[in-house]
Amino acid sequence: MFAVLELSKTQYFLVYNMFSFVVATMGAAFLYFLLTRRDVSPHHRLAVTMSTLICAIACYHYFRIFGNWKDAFTVKAGVYSQTGEFNEGYRYADWMLTVPLLLSELVLVLKLAKVESRKLITQLVLAAILMIGTGYPGEVATASSSRMVWGIISTIPFLFILYVLFVRIGKSLSGQPAGTKTLFDALRYIIIATWGVYPIAYLFGQPGGFAGLNESTSQVVRQVGYSLADVLAKPAYGLIIIAIAVIKSREERYVVA
Amino acid sequence: MFAVLELSKTQYFLVYNMFSFVVATMGAAFLYFLLTRRDVSPHHRLAVTMSTLICAIACYHYFRIFGNWKDAFTVKAGVYSQTGEFNEGYRYADWMLTVPLLLSELVLVLKLAKVESRKLITQLVLAAILMIGTGYPGEVATASSSRMVWGIISTIPFLFILYVLFVRIGKSLSGQPAGTKTLFDALRYIIIATWGVYPIAYLFGQPGGFAGLNESTSQVVRQVGYSLADVLAKPAYGLIIIAIAVIKSREERYVVA
């Protein structure tokens, strides 16, 4: 069973328009990465390919999420009541594919020694699968206590990933070309800013609401939060990765045909 | 609650056909920019890429707008009555993505010094986000007074953008190649002509109608106005940008392979 949310027209359409906006953003980003893959040398093309896949996968999922939102509500006398299930599972399916890709492309663009690179990717991908795989049962649980237990379990691999990204990757930054310093910093900020949003949005899914907001308003905050975080974590993140790859390609004297 | 509009068959189908026309126009323009990207040198390709994305994004939104128009009305005894919500939010989601791109591609095709270019793009993009972000609450407001207040706030960044485009960019025109003078003039006229339409169309959304027209006729004027403005501001504008880029590519002795 789902909680019967009652949203105002403004609330309902804020989420509705946000979802449609993300469909368009992911679609446009997909197209952008597809069209600009030859701006980077063959060496760096796999990272751009990953951004292309990530945005295509997210475009598909937001298309589903948007349709699901439309179908789950019925309007009566200006109030939008939830009369069907709104499935959060799409997000977990999306993350199961996109988070391992996002983490791998970051390691790839660093261009570390092959052995080191492979080891980092293996660790990060396994942690991501664990994080998302244990987040899902918490997300679909109706009891507040199960949500908490799974939420805490899922936080362990989450913190491990942040540790690897900051400490391990931080160390390798001294070896990076001068022009990419600001970009790598921006990447680290985007990771902190957006990855911080996900556990907060998860908390806003508490039955009965969160942070003094009722359940309906909590749901609006949560969906808008997840959507904005996804836009930063996928297209914006991919743009920084491609910018780093372009600078590195130039250093290799790669010329666009 | 939405206002219950009652349209004649002619009015209803004028808007209906206009929306479908724009879907086709944006789709065709998208394809054109996709197919001709190699007519310009790698230097200018980003501007063409932006036109490609703009038209793809607009095609998606007009597809949604068209479907929404169909779903929002019910016909009875030759009168088309609005029985569902018609969501103007699609336009704002569209503009949030396309207006920053439109402004950036104009600066890119000017090929100013890198620092100047970056500064202009940052200012224009921020102003565009402010303009559209403050336009949205006004558009979805039901009270005439909120519409006005948000409309006025949104006009401030709008005027700033026009100032930058005309005064600041006007100054840089003397440094442009001779063959592009007429094209840059055409670009400025298109901006004035189409950007002038948007605030007027916004005014026609006033509850109770505008300029002596009733609410139903105002809505028809408004939707036709927005649609025509979008065709000029996106495909037509993109064609001029690509024409400028082709001339500049030839000056660089770029040869199409």
Short mmCIF file of C-alpha atoms in Angstrom, two decimals:
data_model
loop_
_atom_site.label_atom_id
_atom_site.label_comp_id
_atom_site.label_asym_id
_atom_site.label_seq_id
_atom_site.Cartn_x
_atom_site.Cartn_y
_atom_site.Cartn_z
CA MET A 1 0.00 0.00 0.00
CA PHE A 2 1.02 3.56 -0.61
CA ALA A 3 0.33 6.58 1.54
CA VAL A 4 -2.44 8.72 0.06
CA LEU A 5 -0.76 12.02 -0.65
CA GLU A 6 -2.78 15.16 -1.28
CA LEU A 7 -0.97 17.82 -3.26
CA SER A 8 -1.99 21.31 -4.30
CA LYS A 9 -1.96 22.10 -8.00
CA THR A 10 1.26 24.08 -7.58
CA GLN A 11 2.99 21.21 -5.75
CA TYR A 12 1.76 18.57 -8.20
CA PHE A 13 2.90 20.56 -11.24
CA LEU A 14 6.21 21.57 -9.73
CA VAL A 15 7.18 17.89 -9.57
CA TYR A 16 5.51 17.18 -12.94
CA ASN A 17 7.45 19.96 -14.67
CA MET A 18 10.66 19.04 -12.89
CA PHE A 19 10.42 15.44 -14.21
CA SER A 20 9.71 16.62 -17.75
CA PHE A 21 12.60 19.08 -17.47
CA VAL A 22 14.94 16.24 -16.51
CA VAL A 23 13.75 14.10 -19.46
CA ALA A 24 14.65 16.99 -21.79
CA THR A 25 17.95 17.71 -20.02
CA MET A 26 19.12 14.10 -20.11
CA GLY A 27 18.06 13.76 -23.75
CA ALA A 28 19.93 16.92 -24.72
CA ALA A 29 23.02 15.87 -22.75
CA PHE A 30 22.94 12.44 -24.42
CA LEU A 31 22.90 14.15 -27.81
CA TYR A 32 25.69 16.51 -26.81
CA PHE A 33 28.03 13.72 -25.70
CA LEU A 34 27.17 11.76 -28.83
CA LEU A 35 28.02 14.70 -31.10
CA THR A 36 31.22 15.77 -29.37
CA ARG A 37 32.94 12.41 -28.83
CA ARG A 38 35.51 13.25 -31.51
CA ASP A 39 36.57 16.39 -29.63
CA VAL A 40 38.69 14.13 -27.42
CA SER A 41 41.51 11.79 -28.41
CA PRO A 42 40.74 8.05 -28.80
CA HIS A 43 42.48 7.62 -25.43
CA HIS A 44 39.76 9.50 -23.62
CA ARG A 45 36.79 8.45 -25.69
CA LEU A 46 35.65 5.71 -23.31
CA ALA A 47 34.96 8.34 -20.60
CA VAL A 48 32.79 10.33 -23.05
CA THR A 49 31.03 7.13 -24.14
CA MET A 50 30.18 6.49 -20.49
CA SER A 51 28.62 9.96 -20.13
CA THR A 52 26.61 9.27 -23.29
CA LEU A 53 25.27 6.00 -21.85
CA ILE A 54 24.57 7.53 -18.43
CA CYS A 55 22.41 10.29 -19.91
CA ALA A 56 20.55 7.89 -22.23
CA ILE A 57 19.79 5.57 -19.29
CA ALA A 58 18.61 8.48 -17.14
CA CYS A 59 16.47 9.89 -19.99
CA TYR A 60 14.68 6.54 -20.21
CA HIS A 61 14.10 6.35 -16.45
CA TYR A 62 12.81 9.92 -16.14
CA PHE A 63 10.48 9.24 -19.06
CA ARG A 64 9.04 6.35 -17.00
CA ILE A 65 9.02 8.36 -13.76
CA PHE A 66 7.17 11.22 -15.48
CA GLY A 67 4.51 8.85 -16.88
CA ASN A 68 4.20 7.15 -13.50
CA TRP A 69 3.66 10.49 -11.73
CA LYS A 70 0.90 11.41 -14.23
CA ASP A 71 -0.85 8.06 -13.76
CA ALA A 72 -0.57 7.94 -9.96
CA PHE A 73 -2.68 11.05 -9.24
CA THR A 74 -6.33 11.99 -9.72
CA VAL A 75 -7.54 15.57 -9.55
CA LYS A 76 -10.80 16.46 -7.81
CA ALA A 77 -11.86 19.98 -6.81
CA GLY A 78 -8.34 21.29 -7.35
CA VAL A 79 -6.67 18.71 -5.07
CA TYR A 80 -4.31 16.13 -6.58
CA SER A 81 -4.77 12.87 -4.65
CA GLN A 82 -2.56 9.86 -5.09
CA THR A 83 -4.75 6.99 -6.28
CA GLY A 84 -2.05 4.71 -7.65
CA GLU A 85 1.44 3.52 -6.75
CA PHE A 86 4.38 5.85 -7.41
CA ASN A 87 7.33 3.54 -8.00
CA GLU A 88 10.69 4.67 -6.58
CA GLY A 89 12.26 1.51 -8.01
CA TYR A 90 13.04 3.26 -11.31
CA ARG A 91 15.61 5.38 -9.50
CA TYR A 92 17.37 2.32 -8.07
CA ALA A 93 17.43 0.58 -11.46
CA ASP A 94 18.88 3.78 -12.90
CA TRP A 95 21.54 4.16 -10.22
CA MET A 96 22.52 0.48 -10.40
CA LEU A 97 23.64 1.20 -13.97
CA THR A 98 24.72 4.83 -13.84
CA VAL A 99 26.63 5.09 -10.54
CA PRO A 100 29.22 2.41 -11.47
CA LEU A 101 29.64 4.21 -14.82
CA LEU A 102 30.01 7.65 -13.18
CA LEU A 103 32.67 6.36 -10.80
CA SER A 104 34.55 4.47 -13.50
CA GLU A 105 34.72 7.42 -15.87
CA LEU A 106 36.25 9.56 -13.14
CA VAL A 107 39.02 7.00 -12.61
CA LEU A 108 39.50 6.68 -16.38
CA VAL A 109 39.95 10.41 -16.93
CA LEU A 110 42.64 10.48 -14.21
CA LYS A 111 44.75 8.15 -16.41
CA LEU A 112 46.52 6.41 -13.53
CA ALA A 113 48.75 3.36 -13.91
CA LYS A 114 46.76 0.46 -15.33
CA VAL A 115 46.96 -1.77 -12.23
CA GLU A 116 46.00 1.07 -9.87
CA SER A 117 43.15 2.11 -12.17
CA ARG A 118 41.72 -1.41 -12.37
CA LYS A 119 41.91 -1.84 -8.60
CA LEU A 120 40.12 1.47 -7.93
CA ILE A 121 37.37 0.73 -10.46
CA THR A 122 36.75 -2.73 -8.98
CA GLN A 123 36.50 -1.35 -5.44
CA LEU A 124 34.25 1.57 -6.41
CA VAL A 125 31.91 -0.50 -8.59
CA LEU A 126 31.46 -3.18 -5.90
CA ALA A 127 30.78 -0.53 -3.26
CA ALA A 128 28.25 1.19 -5.56
CA ILE A 129 26.38 -2.07 -6.18
CA LEU A 130 26.29 -2.75 -2.43
CA MET A 131 25.14 0.79 -1.68
CA ILE A 132 22.28 0.73 -4.18
CA GLY A 133 21.35 -2.90 -3.58
CA THR A 134 20.88 -2.26 0.14
CA GLY A 135 19.20 1.10 -0.40
CA TYR A 136 16.39 -0.43 -2.44
CA PRO A 137 14.81 -2.64 0.30
CA GLY A 138 14.87 0.42 2.59
CA GLU A 139 13.20 2.58 -0.04
CA VAL A 140 10.32 0.15 -0.63
CA ALA A 141 9.87 -0.69 3.10
CA THR A 142 6.74 0.75 4.67
CA ALA A 143 7.96 0.53 8.27
CA SER A 144 9.99 3.48 9.45
CA SER A 145 12.38 1.13 11.31
CA SER A 146 13.26 -0.95 8.21
CA ARG A 147 13.88 2.25 6.28
CA MET A 148 16.36 3.29 8.96
CA VAL A 149 18.19 -0.05 9.22
CA TRP A 150 18.68 -0.41 5.45
CA GLY A 151 19.51 3.28 5.21
CA ILE A 152 22.34 2.83 7.72
CA ILE A 153 23.67 -0.33 6.01
CA SER A 154 23.66 1.47 2.67
CA THR A 155 25.57 4.41 4.18
CA ILE A 156 28.65 2.23 4.87
CA PRO A 157 29.59 1.65 1.19
CA PHE A 158 28.50 5.27 0.53
CA LEU A 159 31.10 6.59 2.99
CA PHE A 160 33.71 4.20 1.59
CA ILE A 161 33.13 5.64 -1.91
CA LEU A 162 33.47 9.21 -0.64
CA TYR A 163 36.68 8.23 1.16
CA VAL A 164 38.17 6.72 -1.99
CA LEU A 165 37.15 9.71 -4.10
CA PHE A 166 38.59 12.27 -1.74
CA VAL A 167 41.62 10.74 -0.18
CA ARG A 168 42.88 8.39 -2.86
CA ILE A 169 41.98 10.51 -5.86
CA GLY A 170 43.02 13.67 -4.03
CA LYS A 171 46.54 12.22 -3.78
CA SER A 172 46.79 11.64 -7.52
CA LEU A 173 45.81 15.23 -8.36
CA SER A 174 49.39 16.53 -8.10
CA GLY A 175 50.23 14.53 -11.24
CA GLN A 176 47.47 16.15 -13.32
CA PRO A 177 48.06 18.87 -16.00
CA ALA A 178 47.93 22.46 -14.67
CA GLY A 179 44.86 23.50 -16.69
CA THR A 180 42.75 20.73 -15.17
CA LYS A 181 43.26 21.67 -11.48
CA THR A 182 40.15 23.88 -11.26
CA LEU A 183 38.10 21.30 -13.15
CA PHE A 184 39.10 18.48 -10.82
CA ASP A 185 38.21 20.72 -7.89
CA ALA A 186 34.81 21.46 -9.47
CA LEU A 187 34.30 17.73 -9.90
CA ARG A 188 35.00 17.10 -6.24
CA TYR A 189 32.57 19.86 -5.21
CA ILE A 190 29.85 18.49 -7.48
CA ILE A 191 30.33 15.07 -5.95
CA ILE A 192 30.04 16.41 -2.39
CA ALA A 193 27.10 18.70 -3.21
CA THR A 194 25.04 16.17 -5.13
CA TRP A 195 25.94 12.99 -3.31
CA GLY A 196 25.04 14.78 -0.12
CA VAL A 197 21.53 15.35 -1.49
CA TYR A 198 20.72 11.65 -2.01
CA PRO A 199 20.73 10.53 1.65
CA ILE A 200 18.82 13.71 2.59
CA ALA A 201 16.17 13.02 -0.08
CA TYR A 202 16.00 9.43 1.24
CA LEU A 203 15.21 10.80 4.72
CA PHE A 204 12.38 12.91 3.28
CA GLY A 205 10.72 9.62 2.26
CA GLN A 206 9.98 8.78 5.92
CA PRO A 207 6.35 7.77 6.45
CA GLY A 208 4.63 10.71 8.11
CA GLY A 209 7.02 13.27 6.66
CA PHE A 210 10.38 14.68 7.70
CA ALA A 211 11.85 17.84 9.23
CA GLY A 212 8.47 19.11 10.42
CA LEU A 213 6.94 18.94 6.93
CA ASN A 214 3.89 16.79 6.30
CA GLU A 215 4.18 13.72 4.09
CA SER A 216 2.91 15.46 0.95
CA THR A 217 5.33 18.38 1.16
CA SER A 218 8.17 15.99 2.10
CA GLN A 219 7.46 14.05 -1.08
CA VAL A 220 7.65 17.24 -3.19
CA VAL A 221 10.97 18.28 -1.58
CA ARG A 222 12.32 14.77 -2.09
CA GLN A 223 11.41 14.48 -5.78
CA VAL A 224 12.72 17.96 -6.61
CA GLY A 225 15.90 17.17 -4.64
CA TYR A 226 16.53 13.86 -6.40
CA SER A 227 15.88 15.49 -9.79
CA LEU A 228 18.25 18.42 -9.29
CA ALA A 229 20.91 16.12 -7.85
CA ASP A 230 20.63 13.87 -10.92
CA VAL A 231 21.06 16.85 -13.27
CA LEU A 232 24.25 17.87 -11.46
CA ALA A 233 25.56 14.33 -11.01
CA LYS A 234 25.04 13.30 -14.65
CA PRO A 235 25.02 16.04 -17.34
CA ALA A 236 26.97 18.69 -15.35
CA TYR A 237 29.48 16.09 -14.10
CA GLY A 238 29.86 14.74 -17.65
CA LEU A 239 30.55 18.24 -18.97
CA ILE A 240 33.44 18.65 -16.52
CA ILE A 241 34.80 15.20 -17.42
CA ILE A 242 34.72 16.08 -21.13
CA ALA A 243 36.41 19.45 -20.43
CA ILE A 244 39.24 17.64 -18.62
CA ALA A 245 39.48 15.13 -21.47
CA VAL A 246 39.69 17.95 -24.04
CA ILE A 247 42.60 19.60 -22.20
CA LYS A 248 44.40 16.27 -21.86
CA SER A 249 43.79 15.50 -25.55
CA ARG A 250 45.36 18.84 -26.52
CA GLU A 251 48.41 18.03 -24.40
CA GLU A 252 48.72 14.84 -26.45
CA ARG A 253 48.62 17.10 -29.56
CA TYR A 254 45.33 15.59 -30.70
CA VAL A 255 43.70 17.66 -33.49
CA VAL A 256 39.95 17.56 -34.20
CA ALA A 257 39.32 16.73 -37.88
CA MET B 1 -8.25 25.18 -10.68
CA PHE B 2 -7.96 26.19 -14.32
CA ALA B 3 -10.22 28.67 -16.06
CA VAL B 4 -12.79 26.86 -18.19
CA LEU B 5 -12.11 28.12 -21.68
CA GLU B 6 -14.66 27.66 -24.42
CA LEU B 7 -13.21 27.71 -27.91
CA SER B 8 -14.86 27.52 -31.31
CA LYS B 9 -13.78 24.70 -33.59
CA THR B 10 -11.73 27.19 -35.65
CA GLN B 11 -9.94 28.55 -32.59
CA TYR B 12 -9.27 25.10 -31.12
CA PHE B 13 -7.83 23.74 -34.37
CA LEU B 14 -5.79 26.85 -35.10
CA VAL B 15 -3.80 26.24 -31.92
CA TYR B 16 -3.82 22.45 -32.46
CA ASN B 17 -2.39 22.78 -35.97
CA MET B 18 0.08 25.43 -34.87
CA PHE B 19 1.50 23.11 -32.21
CA SER B 20 1.79 20.21 -34.63
CA PHE B 21 3.44 22.54 -37.17
CA VAL B 22 6.05 23.53 -34.58
CA VAL B 23 6.77 19.85 -33.72
CA ALA B 24 7.51 19.25 -37.42
CA THR B 25 9.52 22.47 -37.82
CA MET B 26 11.70 21.79 -34.78
CA GLY B 27 12.22 18.17 -35.85
CA ALA B 28 13.26 19.21 -39.36
CA ALA B 29 15.56 21.95 -38.04
CA PHE B 30 17.16 19.46 -35.64
CA LEU B 31 17.86 17.15 -38.56
CA TYR B 32 19.23 19.98 -40.69
CA PHE B 33 21.72 21.10 -38.04
CA LEU B 34 22.71 17.48 -37.42
CA LEU B 35 23.40 16.89 -41.12
CA THR B 36 25.30 20.11 -41.79
CA ARG B 37 27.61 20.27 -38.77
CA ARG B 38 30.62 19.49 -40.96
CA ASP B 39 29.94 22.51 -43.18
CA VAL B 40 31.66 24.62 -40.54
CA SER B 41 35.21 24.34 -39.20
CA PRO B 42 35.80 22.53 -35.87
CA HIS B 43 36.18 26.03 -34.37
CA HIS B 44 32.55 26.88 -35.00
CA ARG B 45 31.03 23.46 -34.52
CA LEU B 46 30.00 24.07 -30.93
CA ALA B 47 27.60 26.82 -32.06
CA VAL B 48 25.99 24.41 -34.55
CA THR B 49 25.84 21.70 -31.87
CA MET B 50 23.94 24.14 -29.68
CA SER B 51 21.37 24.81 -32.43
CA THR B 52 20.98 21.05 -32.82
CA LEU B 53 20.28 20.60 -29.11
CA ILE B 54 17.94 23.61 -28.98
CA CYS B 55 15.72 22.26 -31.76
CA ALA B 56 15.70 18.73 -30.29
CA ILE B 57 14.69 20.09 -26.88
CA ALA B 58 11.95 22.25 -28.41
CA CYS B 59 10.67 19.35 -30.54
CA TYR B 60 10.26 17.27 -27.36
CA HIS B 61 8.42 20.07 -25.56
CA TYR B 62 6.05 20.86 -28.43
CA PHE B 63 5.29 17.15 -28.69
CA ARG B 64 4.23 17.26 -25.01
CA ILE B 65 2.37 20.57 -25.45
CA PHE B 66 0.47 19.20 -28.45
CA GLY B 67 -0.59 16.06 -26.53
CA ASN B 68 -1.55 18.17 -23.52
CA TRP B 69 -3.75 20.45 -25.67
CA LYS B 70 -5.53 17.40 -27.12
CA ASP B 71 -6.15 15.93 -23.66
CA ALA B 72 -7.27 19.18 -22.02
CA PHE B 73 -10.37 19.81 -24.16
CA THR B 74 -13.69 18.04 -24.65
CA VAL B 75 -15.97 18.80 -27.58
CA LYS B 76 -19.75 19.06 -27.15
CA ALA B 77 -22.18 20.54 -29.68
CA GLY B 78 -19.33 22.15 -31.62
CA VAL B 79 -17.83 23.90 -28.58
CA TYR B 80 -14.40 22.89 -27.31
CA SER B 81 -14.45 23.23 -23.52
CA GLN B 82 -11.38 22.90 -21.35
CA THR B 83 -11.95 20.00 -18.97
CA GLY B 84 -8.34 19.36 -17.93
CA GLU B 85 -5.25 21.32 -17.02
CA PHE B 86 -3.20 22.88 -19.82
CA ASN B 87 0.32 23.03 -18.43
CA GLU B 88 2.36 26.13 -19.37
CA GLY B 89 5.27 24.68 -17.37
CA TYR B 90 6.59 22.87 -20.46
CA ARG B 91 7.50 26.23 -21.97
CA TYR B 92 9.48 27.26 -18.90
CA ALA B 93 11.32 23.92 -18.77
CA ASP B 94 12.10 24.43 -22.46
CA TRP B 95 13.35 27.99 -22.05
CA MET B 96 15.41 27.11 -18.98
CA LEU B 97 17.48 24.90 -21.29
CA THR B 98 17.23 26.66 -24.65
CA VAL B 99 17.63 30.35 -23.75
CA PRO B 100 21.08 29.91 -22.12
CA LEU B 101 22.11 27.90 -25.20
CA LEU B 102 20.75 30.53 -27.64
CA LEU B 103 22.62 33.32 -25.88
CA SER B 104 25.85 31.33 -25.59
CA GLU B 105 25.94 30.38 -29.26
CA LEU B 106 25.62 34.03 -30.23
CA VAL B 107 28.66 34.92 -28.11
CA LEU B 108 30.56 31.90 -29.46
CA VAL B 109 30.01 32.83 -33.10
CA LEU B 110 31.37 36.32 -32.43
CA LYS B 111 34.74 34.72 -31.54
CA LEU B 112 35.77 37.39 -29.04
CA ALA B 113 38.81 37.13 -26.78
CA LYS B 114 38.48 34.13 -24.47
CA VAL B 115 38.20 36.11 -21.22
CA GLU B 116 35.61 38.53 -22.63
CA SER B 117 33.65 35.63 -24.13
CA ARG B 118 33.54 33.71 -20.87
CA LYS B 119 32.44 36.79 -18.92
CA LEU B 120 29.61 37.57 -21.36
CA ILE B 121 28.37 33.96 -21.38
CA THR B 122 28.37 33.78 -17.57
CA GLN B 123 26.40 37.04 -17.26
CA LEU B 124 23.89 36.13 -19.96
CA VAL B 125 23.29 32.59 -18.70
CA LEU B 126 22.76 33.74 -15.11
CA ALA B 127 20.36 36.48 -16.25
CA ALA B 128 18.45 33.96 -18.40
CA ILE B 129 18.07 31.52 -15.48
CA LEU B 130 16.83 34.37 -13.25
CA MET B 131 14.41 35.60 -15.92
CA ILE B 132 12.86 32.18 -16.52
CA GLY B 133 12.98 31.07 -12.88
CA THR B 134 11.00 34.13 -11.80
CA GLY B 135 8.66 33.95 -14.80
CA TYR B 136 7.44 30.46 -13.84
CA PRO B 137 5.76 31.33 -10.49
CA GLY B 138 4.01 34.23 -12.25
CA GLU B 139 2.82 31.97 -15.05
CA VAL B 140 1.32 29.35 -12.72
CA ALA B 141 -0.17 31.95 -10.33
CA THR B 142 -3.95 32.28 -10.52
CA ALA B 143 -4.12 35.77 -8.98
CA SER B 144 -3.71 38.62 -11.41
CA SER B 145 -1.58 40.54 -8.88
CA SER B 146 1.01 37.74 -8.45
CA ARG B 147 1.25 37.44 -12.22
CA MET B 148 2.09 41.14 -12.37
CA VAL B 149 4.65 41.14 -9.55
CA TRP B 150 6.58 38.12 -10.90
CA GLY B 151 6.21 39.50 -14.42
CA ILE B 152 7.89 42.75 -13.38
CA ILE B 153 10.69 40.95 -11.47
CA SER B 154 11.32 38.76 -14.49
CA THR B 155 11.51 41.83 -16.75
CA ILE B 156 14.64 43.13 -14.98
CA PRO B 157 17.00 40.33 -16.16
CA PHE B 158 15.15 40.43 -19.51
CA LEU B 159 16.11 44.08 -20.02
CA PHE B 160 19.67 43.35 -18.86
CA ILE B 161 19.98 40.66 -21.55
CA LEU B 162 18.69 43.00 -24.25
CA TYR B 163 21.16 45.66 -23.06
CA VAL B 164 24.09 43.23 -23.27
CA LEU B 165 23.01 41.98 -26.69
CA PHE B 166 22.58 45.43 -28.17
CA VAL B 167 25.08 47.70 -26.53
CA ARG B 168 27.91 45.35 -25.58
CA ILE B 169 27.70 43.04 -28.56
CA GLY B 170 26.88 45.93 -30.90
CA LYS B 171 30.32 47.36 -30.12
CA SER B 172 32.13 44.19 -31.19
CA LEU B 173 30.44 44.13 -34.61
CA SER B 174 33.05 46.42 -36.21
CA GLY B 175 35.61 43.60 -35.84
CA GLN B 176 33.49 41.08 -37.78
CA PRO B 177 34.18 40.01 -41.42
CA ALA B 178 32.46 42.15 -44.08
CA GLY B 179 30.21 39.39 -45.43
CA THR B 180 28.66 38.81 -42.02
CA LYS B 181 27.44 42.39 -41.36
CA THR B 182 23.96 41.87 -42.83
CA LEU B 183 23.64 38.55 -41.04
CA PHE B 184 24.51 40.03 -37.66
CA ASP B 185 21.94 42.77 -38.31
CA ALA B 186 19.32 40.14 -39.17
CA LEU B 187 20.17 38.35 -35.93
CA ARG B 188 19.61 41.52 -33.93
CA TYR B 189 16.27 42.15 -35.63
CA ILE B 190 15.14 38.58 -34.96
CA ILE B 191 16.03 38.98 -31.31
CA ILE B 192 14.07 42.23 -30.98
CA ALA B 193 11.08 40.91 -32.96
CA THR B 194 10.76 37.57 -31.21
CA TRP B 195 11.87 38.48 -27.72
CA GLY B 196 9.35 41.30 -27.82
CA VAL B 197 6.61 38.72 -28.39
CA TYR B 198 7.26 36.76 -25.18
CA PRO B 199 6.28 39.43 -22.63
CA ILE B 200 3.26 40.33 -24.78
CA ALA B 201 2.14 36.68 -24.88
CA TYR B 202 2.64 36.55 -21.10
CA LEU B 203 0.26 39.51 -20.73
CA PHE B 204 -2.38 37.69 -22.81
CA GLY B 205 -2.41 35.03 -20.07
CA GLN B 206 -4.11 37.45 -17.64
CA PRO B 207 -7.16 35.90 -15.97
CA GLY B 208 -10.21 37.45 -17.66
CA GLY B 209 -8.38 38.15 -20.91
CA PHE B 210 -6.27 41.01 -22.22
CA ALA B 211 -6.53 43.97 -24.62
CA GLY B 212 -10.32 43.80 -24.76
CA LEU B 213 -10.35 40.15 -25.84
CA ASN B 214 -12.11 37.54 -23.71
CA GLU B 215 -10.07 34.86 -21.94
CA SER B 216 -10.60 32.21 -24.65
CA THR B 217 -9.49 34.45 -27.52
CA SER B 218 -6.59 35.76 -25.42
CA GLN B 219 -5.42 32.18 -24.94
CA VAL B 220 -5.51 31.54 -28.69
CA VAL B 221 -3.53 34.73 -29.43
CA ARG B 222 -1.04 33.79 -26.73
CA GLN B 223 -0.40 30.22 -27.90
CA VAL B 224 -0.07 31.27 -31.53
CA GLY B 225 2.25 34.10 -30.47
CA TYR B 226 4.52 31.87 -28.37
CA SER B 227 4.66 29.29 -31.18
CA LEU B 228 5.63 31.74 -33.91
CA ALA B 229 8.17 33.40 -31.64
CA ASP B 230 9.75 30.01 -30.91
CA VAL B 231 10.05 29.20 -34.63
CA LEU B 232 11.87 32.49 -35.24
CA ALA B 233 13.98 32.35 -32.08
CA LYS B 234 15.18 28.77 -32.63
CA PRO B 235 15.30 27.40 -36.21
CA ALA B 236 15.46 30.78 -38.02
CA TYR B 237 18.01 32.14 -35.53
CA GLY B 238 20.07 28.93 -35.86
CA LEU B 239 20.10 29.26 -39.66
CA ILE B 240 21.60 32.74 -39.41
CA ILE B 241 24.18 31.54 -36.88
CA ILE B 242 25.22 28.69 -39.21
CA ALA B 243 25.41 31.10 -42.17
CA ILE B 244 27.79 33.33 -40.20
CA ALA B 245 29.83 30.29 -39.14
CA VAL B 246 30.11 29.10 -42.78
CA ILE B 247 31.48 32.49 -43.90
CA LYS B 248 33.94 32.57 -41.01
CA SER B 249 35.02 28.98 -41.75
CA ARG B 250 35.75 29.90 -45.36
CA GLU B 251 37.89 32.81 -44.18
CA GLU B 252 39.89 30.28 -42.16
CA ARG B 253 40.29 28.32 -45.44
CA TYR B 254 38.29 25.41 -44.05
CA VAL B 255 37.37 22.91 -46.76
CA VAL B 256 34.39 20.59 -46.33
CA ALA B 257 35.64 17.01 -46.65
#
